[in-house]
Short mmCIF file of C-alpha atoms in Angstrom, two decimals:
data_model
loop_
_atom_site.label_atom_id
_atom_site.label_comp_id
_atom_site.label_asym_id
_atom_site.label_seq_id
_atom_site.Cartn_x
_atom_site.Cartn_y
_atom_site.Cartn_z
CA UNK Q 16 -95.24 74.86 -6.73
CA UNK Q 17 -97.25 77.12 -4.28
CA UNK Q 18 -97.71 81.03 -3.45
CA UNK Q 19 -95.70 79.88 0.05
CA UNK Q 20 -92.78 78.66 -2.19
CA UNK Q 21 -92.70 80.65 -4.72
CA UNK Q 22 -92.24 83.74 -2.04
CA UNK Q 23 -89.94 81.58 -0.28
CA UNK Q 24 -87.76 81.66 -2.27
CA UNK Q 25 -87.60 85.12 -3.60
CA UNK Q 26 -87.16 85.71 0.22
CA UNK Q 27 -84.20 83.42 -0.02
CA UNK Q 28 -82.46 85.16 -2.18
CA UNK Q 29 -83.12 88.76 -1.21
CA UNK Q 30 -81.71 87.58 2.19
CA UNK Q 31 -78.63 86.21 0.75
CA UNK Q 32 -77.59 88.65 -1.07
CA UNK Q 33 -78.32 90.58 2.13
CA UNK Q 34 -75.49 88.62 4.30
CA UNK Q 35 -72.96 89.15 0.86
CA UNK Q 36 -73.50 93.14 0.95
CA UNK Q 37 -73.56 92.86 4.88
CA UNK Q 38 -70.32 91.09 4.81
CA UNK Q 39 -68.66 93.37 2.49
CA UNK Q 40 -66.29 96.06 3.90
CA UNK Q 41 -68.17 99.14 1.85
CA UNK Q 42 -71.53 97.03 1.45
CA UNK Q 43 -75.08 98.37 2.21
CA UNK Q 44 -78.50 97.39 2.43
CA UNK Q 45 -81.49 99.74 1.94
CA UNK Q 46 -85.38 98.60 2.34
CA UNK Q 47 -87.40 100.88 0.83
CA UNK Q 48 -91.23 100.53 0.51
CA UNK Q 49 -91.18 99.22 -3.50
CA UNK Q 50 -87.38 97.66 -3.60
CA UNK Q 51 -84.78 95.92 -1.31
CA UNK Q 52 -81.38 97.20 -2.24
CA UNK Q 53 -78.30 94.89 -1.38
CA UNK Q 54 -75.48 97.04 -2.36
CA UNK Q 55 -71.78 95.07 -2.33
CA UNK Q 56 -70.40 98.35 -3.87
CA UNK Q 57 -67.56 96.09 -5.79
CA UNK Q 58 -67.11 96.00 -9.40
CA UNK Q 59 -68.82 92.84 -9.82
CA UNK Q 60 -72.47 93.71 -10.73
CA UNK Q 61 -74.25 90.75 -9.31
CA UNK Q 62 -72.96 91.62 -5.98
CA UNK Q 63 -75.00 94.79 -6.40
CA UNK Q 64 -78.38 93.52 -6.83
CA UNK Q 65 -81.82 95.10 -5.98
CA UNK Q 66 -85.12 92.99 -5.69
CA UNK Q 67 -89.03 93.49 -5.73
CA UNK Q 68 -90.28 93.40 -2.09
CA UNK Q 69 -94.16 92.17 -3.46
CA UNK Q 70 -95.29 91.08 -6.59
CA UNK Q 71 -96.94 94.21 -8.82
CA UNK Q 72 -100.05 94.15 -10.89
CA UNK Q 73 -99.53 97.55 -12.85
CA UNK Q 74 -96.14 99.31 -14.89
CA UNK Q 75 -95.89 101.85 -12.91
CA UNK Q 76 -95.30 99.56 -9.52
CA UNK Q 77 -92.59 98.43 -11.49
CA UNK Q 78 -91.31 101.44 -13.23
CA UNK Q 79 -91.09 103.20 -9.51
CA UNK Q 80 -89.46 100.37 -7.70
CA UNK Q 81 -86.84 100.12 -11.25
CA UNK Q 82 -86.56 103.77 -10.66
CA UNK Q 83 -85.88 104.28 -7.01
CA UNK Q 84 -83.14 101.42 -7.32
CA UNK Q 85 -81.17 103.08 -10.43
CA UNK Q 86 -81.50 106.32 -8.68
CA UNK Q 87 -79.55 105.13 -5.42
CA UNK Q 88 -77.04 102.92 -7.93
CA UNK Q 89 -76.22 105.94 -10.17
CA UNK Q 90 -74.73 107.55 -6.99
CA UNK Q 91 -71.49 105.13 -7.72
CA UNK Q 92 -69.52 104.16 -10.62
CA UNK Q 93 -70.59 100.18 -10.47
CA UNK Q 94 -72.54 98.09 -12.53
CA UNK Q 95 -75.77 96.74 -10.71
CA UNK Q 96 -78.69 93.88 -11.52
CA UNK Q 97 -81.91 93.92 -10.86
CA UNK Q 98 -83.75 90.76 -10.06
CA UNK Q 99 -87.30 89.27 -10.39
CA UNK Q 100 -89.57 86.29 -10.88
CA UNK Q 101 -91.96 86.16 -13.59
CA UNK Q 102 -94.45 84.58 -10.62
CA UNK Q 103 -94.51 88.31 -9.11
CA UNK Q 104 -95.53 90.00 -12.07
CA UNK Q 105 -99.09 90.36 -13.40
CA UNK Q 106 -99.68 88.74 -16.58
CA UNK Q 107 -99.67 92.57 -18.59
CA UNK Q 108 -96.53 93.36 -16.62
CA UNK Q 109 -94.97 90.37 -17.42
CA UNK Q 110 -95.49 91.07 -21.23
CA UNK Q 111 -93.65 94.44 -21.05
CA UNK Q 112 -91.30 94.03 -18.20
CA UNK Q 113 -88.14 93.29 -20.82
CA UNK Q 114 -88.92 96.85 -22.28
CA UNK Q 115 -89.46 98.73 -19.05
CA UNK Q 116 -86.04 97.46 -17.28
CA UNK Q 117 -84.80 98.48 -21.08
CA UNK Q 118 -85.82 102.10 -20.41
CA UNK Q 119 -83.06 101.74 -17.26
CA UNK Q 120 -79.98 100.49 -19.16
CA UNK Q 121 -80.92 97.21 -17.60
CA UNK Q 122 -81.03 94.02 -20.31
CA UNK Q 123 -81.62 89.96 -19.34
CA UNK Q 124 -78.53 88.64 -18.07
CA UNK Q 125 -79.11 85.29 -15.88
CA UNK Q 126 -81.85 83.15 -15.86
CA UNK Q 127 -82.35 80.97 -13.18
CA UNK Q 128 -84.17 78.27 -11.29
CA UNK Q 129 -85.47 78.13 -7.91
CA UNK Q 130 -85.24 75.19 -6.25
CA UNK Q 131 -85.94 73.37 -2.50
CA UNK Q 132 -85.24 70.51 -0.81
CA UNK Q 133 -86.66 69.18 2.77
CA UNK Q 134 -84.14 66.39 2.68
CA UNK Q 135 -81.51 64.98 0.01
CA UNK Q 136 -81.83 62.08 -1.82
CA UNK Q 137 -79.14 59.21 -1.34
CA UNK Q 138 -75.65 59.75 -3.82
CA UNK Q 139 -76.84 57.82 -7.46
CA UNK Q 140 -73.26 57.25 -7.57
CA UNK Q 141 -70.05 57.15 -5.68
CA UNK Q 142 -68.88 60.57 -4.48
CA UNK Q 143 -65.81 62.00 -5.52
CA UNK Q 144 -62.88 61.63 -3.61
CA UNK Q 145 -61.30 64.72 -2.71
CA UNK Q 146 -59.81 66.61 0.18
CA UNK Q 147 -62.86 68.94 1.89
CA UNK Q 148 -61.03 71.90 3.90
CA UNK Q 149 -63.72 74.33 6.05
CA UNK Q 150 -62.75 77.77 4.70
CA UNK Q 151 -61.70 78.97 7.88
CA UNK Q 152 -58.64 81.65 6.16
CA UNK Q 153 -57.80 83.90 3.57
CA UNK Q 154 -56.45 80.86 1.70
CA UNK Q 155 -60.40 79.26 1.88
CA UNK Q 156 -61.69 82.75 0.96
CA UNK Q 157 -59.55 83.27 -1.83
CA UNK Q 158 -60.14 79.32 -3.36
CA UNK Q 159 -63.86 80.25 -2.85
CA UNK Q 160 -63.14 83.64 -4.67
CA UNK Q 161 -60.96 82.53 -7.63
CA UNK Q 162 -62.71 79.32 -8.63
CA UNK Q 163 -66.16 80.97 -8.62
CA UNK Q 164 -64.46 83.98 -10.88
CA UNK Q 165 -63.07 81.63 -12.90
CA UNK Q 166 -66.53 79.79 -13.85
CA UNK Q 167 -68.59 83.59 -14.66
CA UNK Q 168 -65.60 84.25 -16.59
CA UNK Q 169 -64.46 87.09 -14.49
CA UNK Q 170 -60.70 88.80 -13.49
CA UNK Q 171 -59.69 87.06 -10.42
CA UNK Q 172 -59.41 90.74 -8.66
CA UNK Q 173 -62.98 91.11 -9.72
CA UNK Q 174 -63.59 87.87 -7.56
CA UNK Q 175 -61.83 88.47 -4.95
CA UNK Q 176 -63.02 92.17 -4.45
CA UNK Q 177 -66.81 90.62 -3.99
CA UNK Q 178 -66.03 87.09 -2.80
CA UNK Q 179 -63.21 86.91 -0.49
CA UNK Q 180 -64.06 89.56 2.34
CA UNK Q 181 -63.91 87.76 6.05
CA UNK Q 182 -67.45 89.49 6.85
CA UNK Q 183 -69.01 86.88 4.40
CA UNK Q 184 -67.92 84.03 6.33
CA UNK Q 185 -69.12 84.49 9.98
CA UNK Q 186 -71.34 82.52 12.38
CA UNK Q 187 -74.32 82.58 9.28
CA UNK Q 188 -71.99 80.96 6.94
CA UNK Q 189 -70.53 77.43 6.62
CA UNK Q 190 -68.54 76.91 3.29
CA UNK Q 191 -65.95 74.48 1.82
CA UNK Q 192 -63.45 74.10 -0.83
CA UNK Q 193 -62.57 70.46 -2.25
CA UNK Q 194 -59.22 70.42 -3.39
CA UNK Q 195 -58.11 67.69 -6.10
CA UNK Q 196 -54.23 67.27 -5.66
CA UNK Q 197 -53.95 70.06 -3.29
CA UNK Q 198 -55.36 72.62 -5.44
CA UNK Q 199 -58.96 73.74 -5.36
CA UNK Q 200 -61.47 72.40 -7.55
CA UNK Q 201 -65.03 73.15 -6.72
CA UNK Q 202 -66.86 75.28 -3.80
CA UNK Q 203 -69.58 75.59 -2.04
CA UNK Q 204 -71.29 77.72 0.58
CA UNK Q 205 -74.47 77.19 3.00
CA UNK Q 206 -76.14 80.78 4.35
CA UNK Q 207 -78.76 80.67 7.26
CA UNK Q 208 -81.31 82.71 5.82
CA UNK Q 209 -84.55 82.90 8.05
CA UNK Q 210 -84.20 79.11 9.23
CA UNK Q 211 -83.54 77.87 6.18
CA UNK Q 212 -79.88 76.70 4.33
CA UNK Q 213 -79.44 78.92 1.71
CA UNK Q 214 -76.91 77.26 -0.85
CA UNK Q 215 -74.58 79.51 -2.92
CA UNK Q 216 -71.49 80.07 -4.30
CA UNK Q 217 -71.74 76.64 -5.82
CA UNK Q 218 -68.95 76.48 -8.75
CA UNK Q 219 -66.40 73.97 -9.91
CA UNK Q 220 -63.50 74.36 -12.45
CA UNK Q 221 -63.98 73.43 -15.67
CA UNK Q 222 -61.27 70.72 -15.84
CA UNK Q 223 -63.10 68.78 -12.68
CA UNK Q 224 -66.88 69.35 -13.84
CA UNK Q 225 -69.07 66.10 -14.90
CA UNK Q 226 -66.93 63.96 -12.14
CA UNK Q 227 -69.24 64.31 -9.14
CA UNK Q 228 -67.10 67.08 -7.34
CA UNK Q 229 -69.78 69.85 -7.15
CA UNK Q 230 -72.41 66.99 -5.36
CA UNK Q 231 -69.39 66.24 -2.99
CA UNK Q 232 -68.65 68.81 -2.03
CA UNK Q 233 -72.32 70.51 -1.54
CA UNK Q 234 -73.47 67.23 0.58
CA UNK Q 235 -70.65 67.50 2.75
CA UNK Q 236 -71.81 71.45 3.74
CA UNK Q 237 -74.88 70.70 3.85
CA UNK Q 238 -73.92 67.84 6.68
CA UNK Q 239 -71.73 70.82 8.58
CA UNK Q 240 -74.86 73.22 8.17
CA UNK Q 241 -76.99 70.38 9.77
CA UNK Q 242 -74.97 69.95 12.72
CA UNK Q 243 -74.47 73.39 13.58
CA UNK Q 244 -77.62 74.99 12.59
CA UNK Q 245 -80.07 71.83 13.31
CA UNK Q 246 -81.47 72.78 9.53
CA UNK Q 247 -82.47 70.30 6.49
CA UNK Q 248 -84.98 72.50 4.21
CA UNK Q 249 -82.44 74.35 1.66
CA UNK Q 250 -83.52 76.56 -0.98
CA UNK Q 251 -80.69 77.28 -3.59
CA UNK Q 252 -80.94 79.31 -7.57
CA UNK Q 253 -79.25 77.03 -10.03
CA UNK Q 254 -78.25 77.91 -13.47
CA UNK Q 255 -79.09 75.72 -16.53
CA UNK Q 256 -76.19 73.95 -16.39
CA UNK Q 257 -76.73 73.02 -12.44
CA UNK Q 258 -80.21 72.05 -12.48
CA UNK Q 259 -80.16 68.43 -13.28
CA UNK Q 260 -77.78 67.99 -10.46
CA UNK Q 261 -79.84 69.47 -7.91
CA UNK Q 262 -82.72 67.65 -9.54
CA UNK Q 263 -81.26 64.32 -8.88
CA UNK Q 264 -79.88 65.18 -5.25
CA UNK Q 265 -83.72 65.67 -4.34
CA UNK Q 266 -84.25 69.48 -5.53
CA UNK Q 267 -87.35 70.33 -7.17
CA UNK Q 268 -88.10 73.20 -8.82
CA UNK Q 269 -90.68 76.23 -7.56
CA UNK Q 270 -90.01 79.62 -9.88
CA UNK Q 271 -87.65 81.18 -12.05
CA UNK Q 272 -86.19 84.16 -11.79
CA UNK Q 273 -84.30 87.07 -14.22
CA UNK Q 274 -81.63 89.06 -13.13
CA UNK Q 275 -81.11 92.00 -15.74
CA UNK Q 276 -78.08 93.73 -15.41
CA UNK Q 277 -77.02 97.65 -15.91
CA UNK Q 278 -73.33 98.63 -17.16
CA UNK Q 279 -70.85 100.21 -15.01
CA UNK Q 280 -71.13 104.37 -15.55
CA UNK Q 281 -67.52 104.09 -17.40
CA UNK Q 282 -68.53 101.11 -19.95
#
């Protein structure tokens, strides 16, 4: 890993999360000096996230940009998550951040891996067969909604609230649903983020998972992100359980990163 990467990708993800709040009907984003704000204002906390814009040596770099963030998010009756990478914090930050983000409601929640990719490896193994549809409708938005709800575990309103709104899907967004039998399976979504494809909203029912959908259908947005966007180099945040297939497509690995969450006002 280097410096370049490991900002990279923190950059990655703050502007992701900026083109989800952006593309929300109620969503803001607010960049203040010691935190970036990306503000969904939906029910679903990880939509409301707030980042570090630099890495801190001291607490109390910490404690204000913590601060500032829960003091705009108290404003509304949502849950919220604040996410960093260990990378960014000094080594005696780093020791006491759990504790500090404690002192704000806000507990570990998802760990993460950041990962990048000039170029994909070839398939290991045949690809899954399945019917790719562009999500070009409310149908698309909703498959893209419901089967990434479904994997967190989350009401399908809940999904749809954060997931489904047209704004997410304009001219920075390519994204596809791969339907087994006529009925959605597994998603994925590519996000030009400062000349860069930004995978997300990579999820895939449990019934279809360990079959090769999720590669399918992620190569085969990738290849529409290509031909629109003229991009290869993707950066992407994969969970523990999506790691080893990002690994073997070609992804390697450059940070990690902890999103801590905060309850809603009425939990």
């Amino acid at each position: 890993m280097s410096r370049a990467e490991i900002d990279e990708s923190h950059a990655q993800f703050r502007g992701a999360w900026r083109l989800f709040a952006l593309g929300l009907p109620g969503g803001e984003v607010v960049e203040r000096a010691d935190v970036f704000i990306t503000a969904g204002h939906v029910t679903w906390s990880l939509m409301n996230m707030a980042f570090l814009t630099r890495p801190v040596e001291t607490e109390a770099e910490l404690e204000r940009a913590v601060d500032s963030a829960a003091r705009y998010f108290a404003q509304g009756p949502h849950g919220w998550a604040f996410t960093l990478t260990p990378d960014w914090l000094s080594p005696r930050v780093r020791e006491k951040a759990d504790a500090l983000l404690a002192s704000w409601g806000l507990k570990p929640g998802m760990l993460t891996t950041g990962m990048v990719a000039d170029r994909l490896r070839e398939p290991v193994r045949p690809l899954a067969s399945l019917d790719l549809r562009p999500v070009r409708d409310e149908w698309g938005r909703n498959a893209i909604a419901d089967v990434n709800s479904s994997s967190y575990d989350m009401p399908q309103a809940m999904g749809r609230e954060a997931l489904a709104a047209p704004g997410i899907y304009g001219p920075e967004c390519r994204a596809f649903v791969g339907c087994h039998d006529g009925a959605p399976a597994t998603t994925t979504a590519a996000l030009r983020v400062d000349g860069i494809v930004y995978i997300a909203l990579v999820a895939t029912l449990a019934e279809h998972r360990r079959q090769g959908a999720a590669e399918t259908v992620l190569r085969r947005t990738l290849e529409e992100a290509k031909r629109a966007w003229g991009l290869e180099r993707t950066v992407l945040h994969a969970t523990a359980a999506g790691a080893p297939v990002y690994r073997r497509m070609g992804y390697r690995d450059v940070t990690t990163f902890c999103s801590y969450f905060a309850p809603a006002k009425e939990a």
